[in-house]
GROMACS .gro file of C-alpha atoms in nm:
model
  468
    1MET     CA    1   0.000   0.000   0.000
    2SER     CA    2   0.285   0.229   0.097
    3ASP     CA    3   0.460   0.160  -0.235
    4LYS     CA    4   0.149   0.253  -0.431
    5TYR     CA    5   0.108   0.573  -0.231
    6GLU     CA    6   0.467   0.674  -0.300
    7GLU     CA    7   0.422   0.596  -0.670
    8VAL     CA    8   0.111   0.819  -0.685
    9VAL     CA    9   0.294   1.101  -0.505
   10GLU     CA   10   0.588   1.066  -0.743
   11ASN     CA   11   0.355   1.077  -1.043
   12LEU     CA   12   0.182   1.384  -0.900
   13ASN     CA   13   0.516   1.554  -0.851
   14LEU     CA   14   0.608   1.466  -1.208
   15VAL     CA   15   0.282   1.618  -1.331
   16TYR     CA   16   0.347   1.935  -1.130
   17ARG     CA   17   0.701   1.959  -1.267
   18LEU     CA   18   0.576   1.912  -1.622
   19LYS     CA   19   0.310   2.174  -1.560
   20GLU     CA   20   0.572   2.417  -1.429
   21GLN     CA   21   0.792   2.351  -1.732
   22ALA     CA   22   0.499   2.399  -1.967
   23GLN     CA   23   0.405   2.721  -1.791
   24ALA     CA   24   0.765   2.841  -1.810
   25LEU     CA   25   0.779   2.764  -2.183
   26HIS     CA   26   0.446   2.940  -2.233
   27ASN     CA   27   0.574   3.244  -2.043
   28GLN     CA   28   0.894   3.237  -2.248
   29SER     CA   29   0.695   3.228  -2.574
   30GLU     CA   30   0.472   3.514  -2.458
   31LEU     CA   31   0.772   3.722  -2.361
   32MET     CA   32   0.947   3.648  -2.689
   33LEU     CA   33   0.643   3.744  -2.894
   34ARG     CA   34   0.593   4.060  -2.690
   35GLY     CA   35   0.960   4.146  -2.731
   36VAL     CA   36   0.954   4.092  -3.108
   37ARG     CA   37   0.640   4.306  -3.142
   38ALA     CA   38   0.801   4.582  -2.937
   39VAL     CA   39   1.117   4.562  -3.149
   40LEU     CA   40   0.926   4.578  -3.478
   41ASP     CA   41   0.720   4.876  -3.360
   42ALA     CA   42   1.025   5.084  -3.261
   43ASP     CA   43   1.096   5.375  -3.493
   44HIS     CA   44   1.451   5.459  -3.377
   45PRO     CA   45   1.739   5.260  -3.217
   46GLU     CA   46   1.706   5.418  -2.870
   47ALA     CA   47   1.339   5.318  -2.842
   48LEU     CA   48   1.425   4.975  -2.976
   49TYR     CA   49   1.679   4.901  -2.701
   50GLN     CA   50   1.463   5.057  -2.431
   51ARG     CA   51   1.177   4.826  -2.524
   52MET     CA   52   1.413   4.529  -2.539
   53PHE     CA   53   1.548   4.596  -2.188
   54ALA     CA   54   1.196   4.657  -2.059
   55ASN     CA   55   1.109   4.311  -2.189
   56PHE     CA   56   1.415   4.160  -2.018
   57SER     CA   57   1.300   4.313  -1.688
   58GLN     CA   58   1.002   4.074  -1.700
   59ILE     CA   59   1.252   3.789  -1.664
   60ILE     CA   60   1.533   3.936  -1.455
   61PRO     CA   61   1.469   4.261  -1.265
   62HIS     CA   62   1.747   4.520  -1.290
   63THR     CA   63   1.840   4.879  -1.214
   64THR     CA   64   2.069   4.898  -1.517
   65CYS     CA   65   2.110   4.664  -1.813
   66LEU     CA   66   2.375   4.670  -2.086
   67ILE     CA   67   2.512   4.478  -2.383
   68LEU     CA   68   2.886   4.409  -2.424
   69GLU     CA   69   3.014   4.315  -2.771
   70PRO     CA   70   3.366   4.214  -2.880
   71CYS     CA   71   3.585   4.499  -3.005
   72SER     CA   72   3.936   4.354  -2.956
   73ALA     CA   73   4.114   4.053  -2.812
   74THR     CA   74   4.137   4.220  -2.471
   75HIS     CA   75   3.824   4.437  -2.446
   76LEU     CA   76   3.447   4.436  -2.491
   77ARG     CA   77   3.254   4.749  -2.591
   78CYS     CA   78   2.926   4.859  -2.437
   79SER     CA   79   2.702   4.883  -2.746
   80PHE     CA   80   2.394   4.997  -2.555
   81SER     CA   81   2.285   5.054  -2.198
   82THR     CA   82   2.001   5.199  -1.996
   83LEU     CA   83   2.279   5.413  -1.845
   84ALA     CA   84   2.367   5.640  -2.139
   85GLU     CA   85   2.705   5.762  -2.008
   86ILE     CA   86   2.872   5.419  -2.028
   87VAL     CA   87   2.772   5.350  -2.391
   88ASP     CA   88   3.081   5.301  -2.615
   89GLN     CA   89   3.308   5.259  -2.313
   90GLN     CA   90   3.535   4.954  -2.312
   91TRP     CA   91   3.544   4.678  -2.051
   92GLU     CA   92   3.870   4.493  -2.002
   93ILE     CA   93   3.831   4.116  -2.024
   94GLY     CA   94   3.936   4.014  -1.673
   95GLU     CA   95   3.881   3.699  -1.474
   96MET     CA   96   3.501   3.726  -1.445
   97LEU     CA   97   3.436   3.828  -1.808
   98SER     CA   98   3.671   3.552  -1.928
   99LYS     CA   99   3.455   3.296  -1.751
  100VAL     CA  100   3.136   3.445  -1.899
  101ILE     CA  101   3.284   3.450  -2.249
  102GLY     CA  102   3.377   3.089  -2.185
  103GLY     CA  103   3.006   3.010  -2.155
  104LYS     CA  104   2.925   3.049  -1.785
  105THR     CA  105   2.650   3.261  -1.633
  106LEU     CA  106   2.782   3.426  -1.317
  107ALA     CA  107   2.635   3.631  -1.034
  108MET     CA  108   2.835   3.881  -0.828
  109TYR     CA  109   2.665   3.927  -0.491
  110ASN     CA  110   2.886   4.216  -0.373
  111VAL     CA  111   3.073   4.392  -0.655
  112ALA     CA  112   3.270   4.614  -0.415
  113ARG     CA  113   3.468   4.312  -0.294
  114HIS     CA  114   3.584   4.221  -0.646
  115PRO     CA  115   3.949   4.331  -0.702
  116SER     CA  116   3.890   4.469  -1.055
  117TRP     CA  117   3.552   4.636  -0.986
  118HIS     CA  118   3.696   4.989  -0.971
  119ASP     CA  119   3.831   4.951  -1.327
  120VAL     CA  120   3.482   4.876  -1.462
  121PRO     CA  121   3.298   5.177  -1.620
  122LEU     CA  122   2.983   5.082  -1.431
  123ALA     CA  123   3.165   5.143  -1.099
  124LYS     CA  124   3.106   5.518  -1.146
  125ASP     CA  125   2.744   5.448  -1.059
  126THR     CA  126   2.795   5.393  -0.682
  127ARG     CA  127   2.442   5.258  -0.641
  128ILE     CA  128   2.530   4.930  -0.812
  129LYS     CA  129   2.593   4.652  -0.561
  130SER     CA  130   2.533   4.325  -0.751
  131LEU     CA  131   2.572   4.195  -1.108
  132LEU     CA  132   2.446   3.908  -1.320
  133MET     CA  133   2.640   3.838  -1.642
  134SER     CA  134   2.525   3.593  -1.907
  135PRO     CA  135   2.673   3.497  -2.247
  136PHE     CA  136   2.476   3.487  -2.572
  137ILE     CA  137   2.561   3.458  -2.939
  138VAL     CA  138   2.450   3.719  -3.194
  139LYS     CA  139   2.574   3.732  -3.554
  140ASP     CA  140   2.815   3.443  -3.479
  141GLU     CA  141   2.989   3.647  -3.208
  142LEU     CA  142   2.987   3.575  -2.836
  143SER     CA  143   2.856   3.876  -2.644
  144VAL     CA  144   2.759   3.943  -2.284
  145ILE     CA  145   2.443   4.083  -2.131
  146VAL     CA  146   2.491   4.243  -1.789
  147PHE     CA  147   2.211   4.299  -1.538
  148ALA     CA  148   2.300   4.534  -1.251
  149HIS     CA  149   2.105   4.603  -0.932
  150GLU     CA  150   2.149   4.851  -0.648
  151GLU     CA  151   2.051   4.593  -0.383
  152LEU     CA  152   2.334   4.399  -0.218
  153GLY     CA  153   2.319   4.026  -0.294
  154PHE     CA  154   2.014   4.072  -0.515
  155TYR     CA  155   2.113   3.811  -0.777
  156THR     CA  156   2.105   3.453  -0.650
  157ASP     CA  157   2.154   3.108  -0.799
  158GLU     CA  158   1.788   3.119  -0.897
  159HIS     CA  159   1.856   3.418  -1.123
  160VAL     CA  160   2.156   3.236  -1.270
  161GLN     CA  161   1.932   2.941  -1.359
  162ILE     CA  162   1.670   3.176  -1.509
  163ALA     CA  163   1.937   3.348  -1.720
  164LYS     CA  164   2.059   3.009  -1.844
  165ARG     CA  165   1.704   2.900  -1.921
  166TYR     CA  166   1.627   3.218  -2.115
  167ARG     CA  167   1.956   3.242  -2.300
  168GLU     CA  168   1.787   3.128  -2.623
  169PHE     CA  169   1.520   3.394  -2.569
  170THR     CA  170   1.795   3.657  -2.524
  171GLU     CA  171   1.967   3.550  -2.845
  172GLN     CA  172   1.642   3.550  -3.044
  173THR     CA  173   1.549   3.894  -2.911
  174LEU     CA  174   1.892   4.034  -3.000
  175LEU     CA  175   1.865   3.884  -3.348
  176SER     CA  176   1.532   4.067  -3.387
  177VAL     CA  177   1.697   4.388  -3.265
  178ASN     CA  178   1.980   4.357  -3.517
  179ALA     CA  179   1.736   4.280  -3.798
  180ARG     CA  180   1.535   4.590  -3.708
  181LEU     CA  181   1.852   4.799  -3.689
  182LEU     CA  182   1.945   4.684  -4.041
  183ALA     CA  183   1.595   4.777  -4.161
  184MET     CA  184   1.629   5.121  -3.999
  185ALA     CA  185   1.969   5.165  -4.162
  186SER     CA  186   1.817   5.075  -4.500
  187GLU     CA  187   1.538   5.328  -4.448
  188GLN     CA  188   1.795   5.594  -4.353
  189LEU     CA  189   2.004   5.512  -4.660
  190LYS     CA  190   1.692   5.542  -4.873
  191LYS     CA  191   1.616   5.885  -4.726
  192GLU     CA  192   1.975   5.997  -4.777
  193LYS     CA  193   1.966   5.869  -5.136
  194GLU     CA  194   1.648   6.068  -5.200
  195GLN     CA  195   1.810   6.379  -5.053
  196VAL     CA  196   2.116   6.333  -5.276
  197GLU     CA  197   1.893   6.286  -5.581
  198GLN     CA  198   1.696   6.603  -5.498
  199SER     CA  199   2.024   6.792  -5.459
  200LEU     CA  200   2.144   6.662  -5.796
  201ILE     CA  201   1.817   6.765  -5.960
  202ALA     CA  202   1.842   7.113  -5.807
  203SER     CA  203   2.208   7.145  -5.915
  204GLU     CA  204   2.127   7.034  -6.269
  205LYS     CA  205   1.837   7.282  -6.277
  206LEU     CA  206   2.074   7.564  -6.178
  207ALA     CA  207   2.322   7.446  -6.442
  208SER     CA  208   2.042   7.463  -6.703
  209VAL     CA  209   1.952   7.816  -6.593
  210GLY     CA  210   2.319   7.914  -6.622
  211LEU     CA  211   2.339   7.764  -6.970
  212LEU     CA  212   2.024   7.947  -7.080
  213ALA     CA  213   2.101   8.273  -6.901
  214ALA     CA  214   2.287   8.447  -7.188
  215GLY     CA  215   2.016   8.369  -7.444
  216ILE     CA  216   1.736   8.465  -7.202
  217ALA     CA  217   1.911   8.792  -7.115
  218HIS     CA  218   1.950   8.875  -7.486
  219GLU     CA  219   1.587   8.783  -7.553
  220ILE     CA  220   1.471   9.012  -7.272
  221ASN     CA  221   1.707   9.296  -7.368
  222ASN     CA  222   1.568   9.320  -7.723
  223PRO     CA  223   1.205   9.407  -7.633
  224VAL     CA  224   1.320   9.613  -7.333
  225GLY     CA  225   1.546   9.810  -7.569
  226PHE     CA  226   1.276   9.902  -7.818
  227VAL     CA  227   1.022   9.971  -7.541
  228ALA     CA  228   1.271  10.219  -7.396
  229SER     CA  229   1.320  10.373  -7.743
  230ASN     CA  230   0.942  10.401  -7.788
  231ILE     CA  231   0.909  10.574  -7.452
  232ASP     CA  232   1.171  10.831  -7.565
  233TYR     CA  233   0.971  10.893  -7.883
  234LEU     CA  234   0.653  10.939  -7.676
  235LYS     CA  235   0.832  11.188  -7.450
  236THR     CA  236   0.916  11.404  -7.754
  237SER     CA  237   0.574  11.362  -7.921
  238VAL     CA  238   0.351  11.435  -7.624
  239PRO     CA  239   0.455  11.808  -7.597
  240THR     CA  240   0.358  11.859  -7.965
  241LEU     CA  241   0.015  11.708  -7.900
  242ILE     CA  242  -0.023  11.926  -7.590
  243GLU     CA  243   0.052  12.246  -7.785
  244PHE     CA  244  -0.192  12.147  -8.060
  245CYS     CA  245  -0.461  12.079  -7.802
  246LYS     CA  246  -0.403  12.424  -7.647
  247THR     CA  247  -0.441  12.589  -7.992
  248LEU     CA  248  -0.761  12.386  -8.040
  249GLU     CA  249  -0.894  12.509  -7.703
  250ARG     CA  250  -0.830  12.872  -7.795
  251THR     CA  251  -1.016  12.819  -8.122
  252PHE     CA  252  -1.314  12.675  -7.932
  253GLU     CA  253  -1.316  12.983  -7.707
  254LYS     CA  254  -1.336  13.226  -8.003
  255GLY     CA  255  -1.638  13.038  -8.136
  256ALA     CA  256  -1.777  13.108  -8.484
  257GLN     CA  257  -1.554  13.411  -8.530
  258ALA     CA  258  -1.242  13.197  -8.487
  259ASP     CA  259  -0.978  13.203  -8.754
  260LEU     CA  260  -0.939  12.842  -8.864
  261ALA     CA  261  -0.638  12.918  -9.083
  262ASP     CA  262  -0.395  12.915  -8.787
  263LEU     CA  263  -0.543  12.587  -8.660
  264GLN     CA  264  -0.514  12.428  -9.006
  265ALA     CA  265  -0.153  12.543  -9.038
  266ARG     CA  266  -0.064  12.403  -8.698
  267TYR     CA  267  -0.241  12.073  -8.778
  268GLU     CA  268  -0.036  12.030  -9.098
  269GLN     CA  269   0.289  12.159  -8.953
  270ASP     CA  270   0.284  11.915  -8.659
  271GLN     CA  271   0.168  11.623  -8.882
  272ILE     CA  272  -0.095  11.530  -8.628
  273PRO     CA  273  -0.247  11.231  -8.824
  274GLN     CA  274   0.099  11.074  -8.871
  275LEU     CA  275   0.187  11.138  -8.509
  276LEU     CA  276  -0.130  10.964  -8.388
  277ASP     CA  277  -0.062  10.665  -8.614
  278ASP     CA  278   0.293  10.641  -8.482
  279ILE     CA  279   0.175  10.648  -8.123
  280CYS     CA  280  -0.074  10.367  -8.190
  281ASP     CA  281   0.197  10.158  -8.357
  282ILE     CA  282   0.455  10.202  -8.083
  283CYS     CA  283   0.195  10.124  -7.814
  284GLU     CA  284   0.114   9.793  -7.986
  285GLU     CA  285   0.482   9.720  -8.038
  286SER     CA  286   0.565   9.797  -7.674
  287GLU     CA  287   0.278   9.580  -7.550
  288GLU     CA  288   0.403   9.293  -7.767
  289GLY     CA  289   0.755   9.329  -7.629
  290LEU     CA  290   0.637   9.339  -7.270
  291ILE     CA  291   0.428   9.025  -7.327
  292ARG     CA  292   0.741   8.850  -7.458
  293VAL     CA  293   0.934   8.955  -7.148
  294ALA     CA  294   0.645   8.845  -6.923
  295ASN     CA  295   0.631   8.502  -7.094
  296ILE     CA  296   1.003   8.446  -7.047
  297THR     CA  297   1.009   8.561  -6.684
  298THR     CA  298   0.696   8.358  -6.602
  299SER     CA  299   0.850   8.044  -6.755
  300LEU     CA  300   1.179   8.106  -6.575
  301LYS     CA  301   1.005   8.170  -6.242
  302SER     CA  302   0.796   7.854  -6.281
  303PHE     CA  303   1.099   7.647  -6.380
  304THR     CA  304   1.319   7.761  -6.090
  305ARG     CA  305   1.047   7.736  -5.826
  306THR     CA  306   1.093   7.461  -5.566
  307ASP     CA  307   0.845   7.176  -5.600
  308VAL     CA  308   0.591   7.156  -5.319
  309GLY     CA  309   0.436   6.830  -5.435
  310ASP     CA  310   0.557   6.582  -5.693
  311GLN     CA  311   0.220   6.423  -5.770
  312ASP     CA  312   0.017   6.709  -5.916
  313ARG     CA  313  -0.204   6.651  -6.220
  314PHE     CA  314  -0.080   6.858  -6.515
  315CYS     CA  315  -0.107   6.885  -6.891
  316VAL     CA  316   0.200   6.769  -7.082
  317ASN     CA  317   0.127   6.998  -7.379
  318GLN     CA  318   0.110   7.302  -7.151
  319ALA     CA  319   0.441   7.203  -6.987
  320ILE     CA  320   0.603   7.185  -7.333
  321GLU     CA  321   0.466   7.526  -7.437
  322ASP     CA  322   0.581   7.679  -7.108
  323THR     CA  323   0.932   7.542  -7.164
  324LEU     CA  324   0.982   7.682  -7.514
  325PRO     CA  325   1.036   8.048  -7.409
  326LEU     CA  326   1.338   7.929  -7.209
  327VAL     CA  327   1.513   7.736  -7.489
  328ASN     CA  328   1.406   7.945  -7.791
  329PRO     CA  329   1.656   8.229  -7.727
  330GLU     CA  330   1.944   7.981  -7.726
  331LEU     CA  331   1.834   7.767  -8.021
  332LYS     CA  332   1.635   7.991  -8.257
  333HIS     CA  333   1.938   8.110  -8.456
  334HIS     CA  334   2.021   7.765  -8.591
  335VAL     CA  335   1.735   7.530  -8.493
  336ASN     CA  336   1.363   7.535  -8.569
  337ILE     CA  337   1.143   7.375  -8.304
  338GLU     CA  338   0.827   7.227  -8.453
  339LEU     CA  339   0.540   7.117  -8.229
  340LEU     CA  340   0.298   6.839  -8.322
  341LEU     CA  341   0.093   6.815  -8.005
  342GLY     CA  342  -0.196   6.571  -7.996
  343GLU     CA  343  -0.487   6.567  -7.754
  344VAL     CA  344  -0.359   6.399  -7.439
  345PRO     CA  345  -0.503   6.350  -7.087
  346PRO     CA  346  -0.330   6.481  -6.770
  347VAL     CA  347  -0.042   6.292  -6.611
  348ALA     CA  348   0.066   6.287  -6.245
  349GLY     CA  349   0.398   6.433  -6.133
  350SER     CA  350   0.587   6.760  -6.148
  351ALA     CA  351   0.550   6.987  -6.451
  352ARG     CA  352   0.870   7.169  -6.353
  353LYS     CA  353   1.071   6.848  -6.342
  354LEU     CA  354   0.934   6.742  -6.682
  355SER     CA  355   1.035   7.088  -6.807
  356GLN     CA  356   1.386   7.020  -6.677
  357VAL     CA  357   1.397   6.695  -6.876
  358LEU     CA  358   1.271   6.866  -7.194
  359ILE     CA  359   1.525   7.148  -7.161
  360ASN     CA  360   1.802   6.892  -7.125
  361LEU     CA  361   1.690   6.697  -7.433
  362MET     CA  362   1.641   7.007  -7.651
  363MET     CA  363   1.969   7.170  -7.546
  364ASN     CA  364   2.159   6.845  -7.608
  365ALA     CA  365   2.000   6.822  -7.954
  366GLY     CA  366   2.077   7.188  -8.028
  367GLN     CA  367   2.441   7.148  -7.925
  368ALA     CA  368   2.476   6.835  -8.140
  369ILE     CA  369   2.331   7.000  -8.453
  370SER     CA  370   2.586   7.184  -8.665
  371GLY     CA  371   2.447   7.435  -8.910
  372GLN     CA  372   2.071   7.462  -8.953
  373GLY     CA  373   1.857   7.190  -8.799
  374VAL     CA  374   1.512   7.103  -8.673
  375ILE     CA  375   1.370   6.951  -8.354
  376HIS     CA  376   1.027   6.786  -8.369
  377ILE     CA  377   0.833   6.752  -8.042
  378ARG     CA  378   0.528   6.525  -8.061
  379THR     CA  379   0.272   6.411  -7.806
  380ARG     CA  380   0.008   6.140  -7.835
  381ARG     CA  381  -0.186   5.894  -7.622
  382ILE     CA  382  -0.164   5.515  -7.635
  383ASN     CA  383  -0.429   5.299  -7.472
  384SER     CA  384  -0.369   4.931  -7.536
  385VAL     CA  385  -0.454   4.601  -7.371
  386LEU     CA  386  -0.092   4.485  -7.368
  387PRO     CA  387   0.159   4.694  -7.169
  388ALA     CA  388   0.406   4.891  -7.380
  389PRO     CA  389   0.777   4.936  -7.285
  390GLY     CA  390   0.795   5.047  -6.924
  391GLY     CA  391   0.497   4.827  -6.830
  392LEU     CA  392   0.239   5.094  -6.913
  393SER     CA  393  -0.085   5.041  -7.104
  394ASP     CA  394  -0.266   5.378  -7.082
  395GLN     CA  395   0.009   5.633  -7.136
  396VAL     CA  396   0.111   5.968  -7.283
  397ILE     CA  397   0.402   5.958  -7.528
  398ILE     CA  398   0.641   6.251  -7.573
  399SER     CA  399   0.902   6.224  -7.845
  400VAL     CA  400   1.189   6.468  -7.902
  401GLU     CA  401   1.343   6.405  -8.244
  402ASP     CA  402   1.635   6.588  -8.406
  403ASN     CA  403   1.817   6.561  -8.738
  404GLY     CA  404   2.159   6.583  -8.578
  405PRO     CA  405   2.459   6.351  -8.625
  406GLY     CA  406   2.311   6.065  -8.419
  407MET     CA  407   2.497   5.829  -8.184
  408SER     CA  408   2.697   5.512  -8.210
  409LYS     CA  409   2.579   5.193  -8.039
  410GLN     CA  410   2.853   5.230  -7.776
  411VAL     CA  411   2.735   5.581  -7.684
  412ARG     CA  412   2.367   5.474  -7.675
  413GLU     CA  413   2.445   5.196  -7.427
  414GLN     CA  414   2.610   5.439  -7.183
  415ILE     CA  415   2.408   5.754  -7.239
  416PHE     CA  416   2.201   5.725  -6.916
  417GLN     CA  417   2.496   5.634  -6.691
  418PRO     CA  418   2.601   5.899  -6.438
  419PHE     CA  419   2.901   6.115  -6.531
  420TYR     CA  420   2.912   5.982  -6.887
  421THR     CA  421   2.945   6.261  -7.143
  422THR     CA  422   3.060   6.300  -7.501
  423LYS     CA  423   3.127   6.672  -7.456
  424PRO     CA  424   3.478   6.816  -7.417
  425PRO     CA  425   3.616   6.845  -7.062
  426GLY     CA  426   3.460   7.131  -6.869
  427GLN     CA  427   3.151   7.153  -7.092
  428GLY     CA  428   2.932   6.884  -6.937
  429THR     CA  429   2.885   6.703  -6.607
  430GLY     CA  430   2.744   6.382  -6.756
  431LEU     CA  431   2.450   6.398  -6.513
  432GLY     CA  432   2.180   6.553  -6.735
  433LEU     CA  433   2.038   6.234  -6.888
  434TYR     CA  434   2.095   6.031  -6.570
  435ILE     CA  435   1.889   6.284  -6.373
  436SER     CA  436   1.629   6.298  -6.652
  437MET     CA  437   1.590   5.920  -6.633
  438ASN     CA  438   1.545   5.937  -6.252
  439ILE     CA  439   1.283   6.212  -6.286
  440ILE     CA  440   1.079   6.016  -6.541
  441GLU     CA  441   1.102   5.691  -6.344
  442ALA     CA  442   0.996   5.873  -6.025
  443MET     CA  443   0.683   5.978  -6.216
  444GLY     CA  444   0.616   5.612  -6.295
  445GLY     CA  445   0.734   5.649  -6.654
  446HIS     CA  446   1.009   5.532  -6.885
  447ILE     CA  447   1.258   5.707  -7.113
  448SER     CA  448   1.439   5.545  -7.406
  449VAL     CA  449   1.657   5.650  -7.700
  450GLU     CA  450   1.680   5.543  -8.064
  451SER     CA  451   1.963   5.675  -8.275
  452GLU     CA  452   2.181   5.597  -8.575
  453GLU     CA  453   2.491   5.776  -8.685
  454ASN     CA  454   2.412   6.039  -8.950
  455ARG     CA  455   2.038   5.967  -8.909
  456GLY     CA  456   1.945   6.174  -8.603
  457THR     CA  457   1.817   6.084  -8.257
  458VAL     CA  458   1.475   6.026  -8.098
  459PHE     CA  459   1.417   6.032  -7.722
  460THR     CA  460   1.083   5.880  -7.621
  461ILE     CA  461   0.921   5.953  -7.284
  462ARG     CA  462   0.630   5.739  -7.165
  463LEU     CA  463   0.420   5.864  -6.872
  464PRO     CA  464   0.117   5.692  -6.717
  465VAL     CA  465  -0.215   5.871  -6.751
  466ALA     CA  466  -0.319   6.019  -6.416
  467PRO     CA  467  -0.615   5.841  -6.255
  468ASP     CA  468  -0.937   6.040  -6.242
   0.00000   0.00000   0.00000
């Protein structure tokens, strides 16, 4: 009877032990899941580590917690800590750390009695009385997690066993941390890449303005010059009209008895009809010149303005027409620009950035053409079931075609690479077409080139139609 009773008790104890183990595993899984969720939700490294240490506190309470990673054969570096001032400080690998690196989990019940404690960076925090150090492997390197508490003898053998039991949890959590750090680094690199691209676009835009500046200045100076000349003519003509009007007033005052002979003589002498015709002509001419200046300055102001949003709906044809006043002054002496603009729907993106691409293509064509040439700019819409090049089905096509010397196959294959240029040193950065390609791709489009030597060149831009 006694044997059976002992067997039942033993079985009950076994059940309780299994239950405790199952509960411990359940708690470990819950903690791990909670830790991973906290890690994935963190939006910067500091928050990430703070959440990680907060999760560790559910297993092993601590006043301060820190991670030590290998940095040399003789020292470990504190990669992160809840005590910010010891981060990046180095810990010499002494007797205790050597044992931990060797795979043991150790507790120090009274750190002040340890001979090397005063050389440890953590000793500056005089509150710390006890330590628990446990090894774990992250990224194939043996590291150490240190739990510190301000209570003397706080960490016991029970904590050592807990740390050993949860070593796998620690390693998995740290792997999650490192994965999240890599993701954050990738996001930061992406942001930095976008900033660099925006800076390149802005620099190329300024370079375009510099290239066009002389032609624009000349184009503005011409109408401003004849408007100024017309104003001088008006200044000399107005006094003559004033004197004639005074003579006319005196004649009105005399009434019927007035002598019209003097008035007639004055009218013929001052050539009043011709003077009035001249004034009408110069007013029309001046208005025309000022409109030309206004068109150029409006286009230039629009082109140089900083983009607020890159996903506006805009009309491609209008963007082309707004760009022409900027390039015409530079090209009109040896290149005719012919527009064949079809009816096209709006696209989404930046009209100013498209203008930058068009300026680059037209200026490149103009510089390549020797003698008299022509540039054809066409727009049309394609709506097909099968996607065209670039993966687009409903799209607006812009083609810029010139009758210049064309390109060899070798040049065509490298034309969109950064810093590649066929221009003499000092006359080109080699970034114009590279930036143009980035602009078009950022708008969801595609740019391609077809060219043969002595047959001219065609650049084709495909942009998706903006959704309603």
